[in-house]
Amino acid sequence: MPQIPEKIHELTVGQLAARSGAAVSALHFYESKGLITSRRTAGNQRRYHRDTLRRVAFVRAAQRVGIPLATIREALAELPEERTPTREDWARLSEAWRSELDQRITQLNRLRDHLTDCIGCGCLSLDTCVLSNPDDVFGDRLTGSRLMVERRGSRQGRQR
């Protein structure tokens, strides 16, 4: 991994990609979503402050645990732009995300436990299908998939 001398305070997109492990396209995407920022040189090249390395690491770690980019952006917006996220920042923000992650774990466990119910089904239209309709309110009265209500004068949305 290329080392960056301490005296260099700005990185090119290539240097940031090499040091962070994120693809250049991912860095451009993060920037378009407001997760990181750069300045433009006179030649219109991106330059990232050295602290962006920590922000990219923060984004990637949050993504790995399933936090949506919009939530990550909100979290980063709480931090001063000039300061890198610290261990304390991560602890505070990850604590706020704990209940959301617990809910996802519960949903994934339910999915895992009922996944074998759909083997051979193909269309996911079992009488009560926890995969295609996890909060099935119609399953008590009807069978099969009925996700759209029929509208007058429209062929779209007819029950099949």
PDB file of C-alpha atoms in Angstrom:
ATOM      1  CA  MET A   1       0.000   0.000   0.000  1.00  0.00           C
ATOM      2  CA  PRO A   2       1.484   3.363  -0.959  1.00  0.00           C
ATOM      3  CA  GLN A   3       2.508   5.536   1.986  1.00  0.00           C
ATOM      4  CA  ILE A   4       1.661   9.223   1.955  1.00  0.00           C
ATOM      5  CA  PRO A   5       4.291  11.549   3.370  1.00  0.00           C
ATOM      6  CA  GLU A   6       3.083  13.559   6.394  1.00  0.00           C
ATOM      7  CA  LYS A   7       3.708  16.852   4.569  1.00  0.00           C
ATOM      8  CA  ILE A   8       1.076  16.004   1.930  1.00  0.00           C
ATOM      9  CA  HIS A   9      -2.290  17.240   3.130  1.00  0.00           C
ATOM     10  CA  GLU A  10      -4.293  16.600  -0.026  1.00  0.00           C
ATOM     11  CA  LEU A  11      -4.777  13.423  -2.008  1.00  0.00           C
ATOM     12  CA  THR A  12      -5.687  12.764  -5.607  1.00  0.00           C
ATOM     13  CA  VAL A  13      -8.634  10.481  -6.229  1.00  0.00           C
ATOM     14  CA  GLY A  14      -6.190   7.724  -7.197  1.00  0.00           C
ATOM     15  CA  GLN A  15      -4.225   8.108  -3.968  1.00  0.00           C
ATOM     16  CA  LEU A  16      -7.424   8.112  -1.930  1.00  0.00           C
ATOM     17  CA  ALA A  17      -8.625   4.979  -3.734  1.00  0.00           C
ATOM     18  CA  ALA A  18      -5.312   3.187  -3.188  1.00  0.00           C
ATOM     19  CA  ARG A  19      -5.178   4.047   0.523  1.00  0.00           C
ATOM     20  CA  SER A  20      -8.861   3.479   1.315  1.00  0.00           C
ATOM     21  CA  GLY A  21      -9.434   0.358  -0.769  1.00  0.00           C
ATOM     22  CA  ALA A  22     -12.479   1.982  -2.378  1.00  0.00           C
ATOM     23  CA  ALA A  23     -12.753   2.148  -6.156  1.00  0.00           C
ATOM     24  CA  VAL A  24     -12.443   5.554  -7.798  1.00  0.00           C
ATOM     25  CA  SER A  25     -16.038   5.192  -8.997  1.00  0.00           C
ATOM     26  CA  ALA A  26     -17.153   4.544  -5.403  1.00  0.00           C
ATOM     27  CA  LEU A  27     -15.371   7.702  -4.248  1.00  0.00           C
ATOM     28  CA  HIS A  28     -17.083   9.720  -6.977  1.00  0.00           C
ATOM     29  CA  PHE A  29     -20.395   8.166  -5.914  1.00  0.00           C
ATOM     30  CA  TYR A  30     -19.757   8.988  -2.229  1.00  0.00           C
ATOM     31  CA  GLU A  31     -19.003  12.552  -3.228  1.00  0.00           C
ATOM     32  CA  SER A  32     -22.174  12.808  -5.335  1.00  0.00           C
ATOM     33  CA  LYS A  33     -24.158  11.628  -2.283  1.00  0.00           C
ATOM     34  CA  GLY A  34     -22.541  14.205   0.010  1.00  0.00           C
ATOM     35  CA  LEU A  35     -20.562  11.706   2.077  1.00  0.00           C
ATOM     36  CA  ILE A  36     -17.171  13.200   1.227  1.00  0.00           C
ATOM     37  CA  THR A  37     -16.047  16.457  -0.373  1.00  0.00           C
ATOM     38  CA  SER A  38     -13.188  17.606  -2.540  1.00  0.00           C
ATOM     39  CA  ARG A  39     -11.880  20.807  -3.955  1.00  0.00           C
ATOM     40  CA  ARG A  40     -11.064  21.311  -7.614  1.00  0.00           C
ATOM     41  CA  THR A  41      -7.667  22.408  -8.876  1.00  0.00           C
ATOM     42  CA  ALA A  42      -7.216  24.951 -11.646  1.00  0.00           C
ATOM     43  CA  GLY A  43      -7.108  21.941 -14.004  1.00  0.00           C
ATOM     44  CA  ASN A  44     -10.461  20.738 -12.566  1.00  0.00           C
ATOM     45  CA  GLN A  45      -8.911  17.741 -10.788  1.00  0.00           C
ATOM     46  CA  ARG A  46     -10.299  16.563  -7.469  1.00  0.00           C
ATOM     47  CA  ARG A  47      -8.201  16.984  -4.340  1.00  0.00           C
ATOM     48  CA  TYR A  48      -9.297  15.395  -1.083  1.00  0.00           C
ATOM     49  CA  HIS A  49      -8.164  16.520   2.338  1.00  0.00           C
ATOM     50  CA  ARG A  50      -6.191  13.821   4.121  1.00  0.00           C
ATOM     51  CA  ASP A  51      -8.999  13.452   6.705  1.00  0.00           C
ATOM     52  CA  THR A  52     -11.210  12.048   3.931  1.00  0.00           C
ATOM     53  CA  LEU A  53      -9.430   8.709   4.427  1.00  0.00           C
ATOM     54  CA  ARG A  54     -11.076   8.363   7.839  1.00  0.00           C
ATOM     55  CA  ARG A  55     -14.455   9.428   6.460  1.00  0.00           C
ATOM     56  CA  VAL A  56     -14.254   6.803   3.717  1.00  0.00           C
ATOM     57  CA  ALA A  57     -13.318   4.162   6.305  1.00  0.00           C
ATOM     58  CA  PHE A  58     -16.304   5.298   8.392  1.00  0.00           C
ATOM     59  CA  VAL A  59     -18.665   5.033   5.384  1.00  0.00           C
ATOM     60  CA  ARG A  60     -17.394   1.600   4.401  1.00  0.00           C
ATOM     61  CA  ALA A  61     -17.631   0.235   7.952  1.00  0.00           C
ATOM     62  CA  ALA A  62     -21.190   1.525   8.308  1.00  0.00           C
ATOM     63  CA  GLN A  63     -22.139   0.032   4.934  1.00  0.00           C
ATOM     64  CA  ARG A  64     -20.719  -3.354   5.946  1.00  0.00           C
ATOM     65  CA  VAL A  65     -23.131  -3.519   8.880  1.00  0.00           C
ATOM     66  CA  GLY A  66     -26.038  -2.560   6.625  1.00  0.00           C
ATOM     67  CA  ILE A  67     -26.529   1.117   7.400  1.00  0.00           C
ATOM     68  CA  PRO A  68     -28.131   2.932   4.422  1.00  0.00           C
ATOM     69  CA  LEU A  69     -26.100   5.706   2.783  1.00  0.00           C
ATOM     70  CA  ALA A  70     -28.739   8.305   3.661  1.00  0.00           C
ATOM     71  CA  THR A  71     -28.344   7.456   7.355  1.00  0.00           C
ATOM     72  CA  ILE A  72     -24.552   7.577   7.046  1.00  0.00           C
ATOM     73  CA  ARG A  73     -24.784  10.996   5.375  1.00  0.00           C
ATOM     74  CA  GLU A  74     -26.968  12.290   8.235  1.00  0.00           C
ATOM     75  CA  ALA A  75     -24.437  10.995  10.752  1.00  0.00           C
ATOM     76  CA  LEU A  76     -21.494  12.593   8.959  1.00  0.00           C
ATOM     77  CA  ALA A  77     -23.395  15.876   8.695  1.00  0.00           C
ATOM     78  CA  GLU A  78     -23.279  16.070  12.499  1.00  0.00           C
ATOM     79  CA  LEU A  79     -19.473  16.140  12.418  1.00  0.00           C
ATOM     80  CA  PRO A  80     -17.376  19.200  11.607  1.00  0.00           C
ATOM     81  CA  GLU A  81     -16.059  18.955   8.044  1.00  0.00           C
ATOM     82  CA  GLU A  82     -12.477  19.568   9.088  1.00  0.00           C
ATOM     83  CA  ARG A  83     -12.404  16.822  11.718  1.00  0.00           C
ATOM     84  CA  THR A  84     -12.076  13.124  11.122  1.00  0.00           C
ATOM     85  CA  PRO A  85     -14.618  10.829  12.778  1.00  0.00           C
ATOM     86  CA  THR A  86     -13.148   9.541  16.025  1.00  0.00           C
ATOM     87  CA  ARG A  87     -13.654   6.321  17.964  1.00  0.00           C
ATOM     88  CA  GLU A  88     -16.070   8.249  20.194  1.00  0.00           C
ATOM     89  CA  ASP A  89     -18.033   9.442  17.141  1.00  0.00           C
ATOM     90  CA  TRP A  90     -18.330   5.864  15.915  1.00  0.00           C
ATOM     91  CA  ALA A  91     -19.421   4.635  19.361  1.00  0.00           C
ATOM     92  CA  ARG A  92     -22.103   7.337  19.653  1.00  0.00           C
ATOM     93  CA  LEU A  93     -23.462   6.826  16.151  1.00  0.00           C
ATOM     94  CA  SER A  94     -23.328   3.045  16.222  1.00  0.00           C
ATOM     95  CA  GLU A  95     -25.262   3.047  19.501  1.00  0.00           C
ATOM     96  CA  ALA A  96     -28.002   5.031  17.768  1.00  0.00           C
ATOM     97  CA  TRP A  97     -28.052   2.413  14.984  1.00  0.00           C
ATOM     98  CA  ARG A  98     -28.214  -0.571  17.355  1.00  0.00           C
ATOM     99  CA  SER A  99     -32.021  -0.865  17.488  1.00  0.00           C
ATOM    100  CA  GLU A 100     -32.285  -0.644  13.687  1.00  0.00           C
ATOM    101  CA  LEU A 101     -29.700  -3.404  13.346  1.00  0.00           C
ATOM    102  CA  ASP A 102     -31.512  -5.524  15.954  1.00  0.00           C
ATOM    103  CA  GLN A 103     -34.719  -5.221  13.895  1.00  0.00           C
ATOM    104  CA  ARG A 104     -32.882  -6.303  10.755  1.00  0.00           C
ATOM    105  CA  ILE A 105     -31.374  -9.280  12.555  1.00  0.00           C
ATOM    106  CA  THR A 106     -34.862 -10.311  13.682  1.00  0.00           C
ATOM    107  CA  GLN A 107     -36.163 -10.016  10.110  1.00  0.00           C
ATOM    108  CA  LEU A 108     -33.230 -12.003   8.710  1.00  0.00           C
ATOM    109  CA  ASN A 109     -33.718 -14.727  11.314  1.00  0.00           C
ATOM    110  CA  ARG A 110     -37.393 -14.954  10.358  1.00  0.00           C
ATOM    111  CA  LEU A 111     -36.434 -15.122   6.681  1.00  0.00           C
ATOM    112  CA  ARG A 112     -33.910 -17.887   7.366  1.00  0.00           C
ATOM    113  CA  ASP A 113     -36.382 -19.867   9.456  1.00  0.00           C
ATOM    114  CA  HIS A 114     -39.086 -19.753   6.758  1.00  0.00           C
ATOM    115  CA  LEU A 115     -36.917 -19.987   3.655  1.00  0.00           C
ATOM    116  CA  THR A 116     -37.397 -23.742   3.313  1.00  0.00           C
ATOM    117  CA  ASP A 117     -41.183 -23.232   3.218  1.00  0.00           C
ATOM    118  CA  CYS A 118     -40.822 -21.839  -0.307  1.00  0.00           C
ATOM    119  CA  ILE A 119     -38.755 -24.591  -1.884  1.00  0.00           C
ATOM    120  CA  GLY A 120     -40.703 -25.808  -4.904  1.00  0.00           C
ATOM    121  CA  CYS A 121     -43.215 -22.968  -4.769  1.00  0.00           C
ATOM    122  CA  GLY A 122     -41.608 -20.800  -7.437  1.00  0.00           C
ATOM    123  CA  CYS A 123     -44.217 -18.056  -7.352  1.00  0.00           C
ATOM    124  CA  LEU A 124     -44.163 -17.343  -3.614  1.00  0.00           C
ATOM    125  CA  SER A 125     -47.929 -17.572  -3.452  1.00  0.00           C
ATOM    126  CA  LEU A 126     -48.348 -19.904  -0.530  1.00  0.00           C
ATOM    127  CA  ASP A 127     -51.455 -19.395   1.593  1.00  0.00           C
ATOM    128  CA  THR A 128     -49.351 -17.358   3.984  1.00  0.00           C
ATOM    129  CA  CYS A 129     -45.960 -16.418   2.622  1.00  0.00           C
ATOM    130  CA  VAL A 130     -43.673 -14.696   5.104  1.00  0.00           C
ATOM    131  CA  LEU A 131     -41.209 -13.862   2.334  1.00  0.00           C
ATOM    132  CA  SER A 132     -43.344 -12.007  -0.188  1.00  0.00           C
ATOM    133  CA  ASN A 133     -45.798 -10.644   2.368  1.00  0.00           C
ATOM    134  CA  PRO A 134     -44.209 -10.674   5.838  1.00  0.00           C
ATOM    135  CA  ASP A 135     -47.040  -8.771   7.507  1.00  0.00           C
ATOM    136  CA  ASP A 136     -49.796 -10.688   5.730  1.00  0.00           C
ATOM    137  CA  VAL A 137     -53.172  -9.123   6.503  1.00  0.00           C
ATOM    138  CA  PHE A 138     -55.017 -10.837   3.641  1.00  0.00           C
ATOM    139  CA  GLY A 139     -53.682 -14.331   4.289  1.00  0.00           C
ATOM    140  CA  ASP A 140     -56.363 -15.028   6.850  1.00  0.00           C
ATOM    141  CA  ARG A 141     -59.109 -14.489   4.240  1.00  0.00           C
ATOM    142  CA  LEU A 142     -57.542 -15.140   0.828  1.00  0.00           C
ATOM    143  CA  THR A 143     -54.918 -17.370  -0.769  1.00  0.00           C
ATOM    144  CA  GLY A 144     -52.214 -16.539  -3.287  1.00  0.00           C
ATOM    145  CA  SER A 145     -50.511 -13.253  -4.115  1.00  0.00           C
ATOM    146  CA  ARG A 146     -52.765 -10.217  -4.018  1.00  0.00           C
ATOM    147  CA  LEU A 147     -50.611  -7.151  -3.737  1.00  0.00           C
ATOM    148  CA  MET A 148     -52.637  -4.757  -5.901  1.00  0.00           C
ATOM    149  CA  VAL A 149     -56.276  -3.804  -5.624  1.00  0.00           C
ATOM    150  CA  GLU A 150     -58.382  -3.777  -8.790  1.00  0.00           C
ATOM    151  CA  ARG A 151     -59.189  -0.277 -10.034  1.00  0.00           C
ATOM    152  CA  ARG A 152     -62.198   0.641 -12.160  1.00  0.00           C
ATOM    153  CA  GLY A 153     -61.437   0.939 -15.845  1.00  0.00           C
ATOM    154  CA  SER A 154     -57.919  -0.325 -15.429  1.00  0.00           C
ATOM    155  CA  ARG A 155     -56.521  -3.680 -16.436  1.00  0.00           C
ATOM    156  CA  GLN A 156     -53.491  -2.936 -14.345  1.00  0.00           C
ATOM    157  CA  GLY A 157     -53.865  -4.126 -10.792  1.00  0.00           C
ATOM    158  CA  ARG A 158     -56.414  -6.883 -11.447  1.00  0.00           C
ATOM    159  CA  GLN A 159     -56.215  -9.778  -9.098  1.00  0.00           C
ATOM    160  CA  ARG A 160     -55.048 -12.952 -10.723  1.00  0.00           C
TER     161      ARG A 160
END
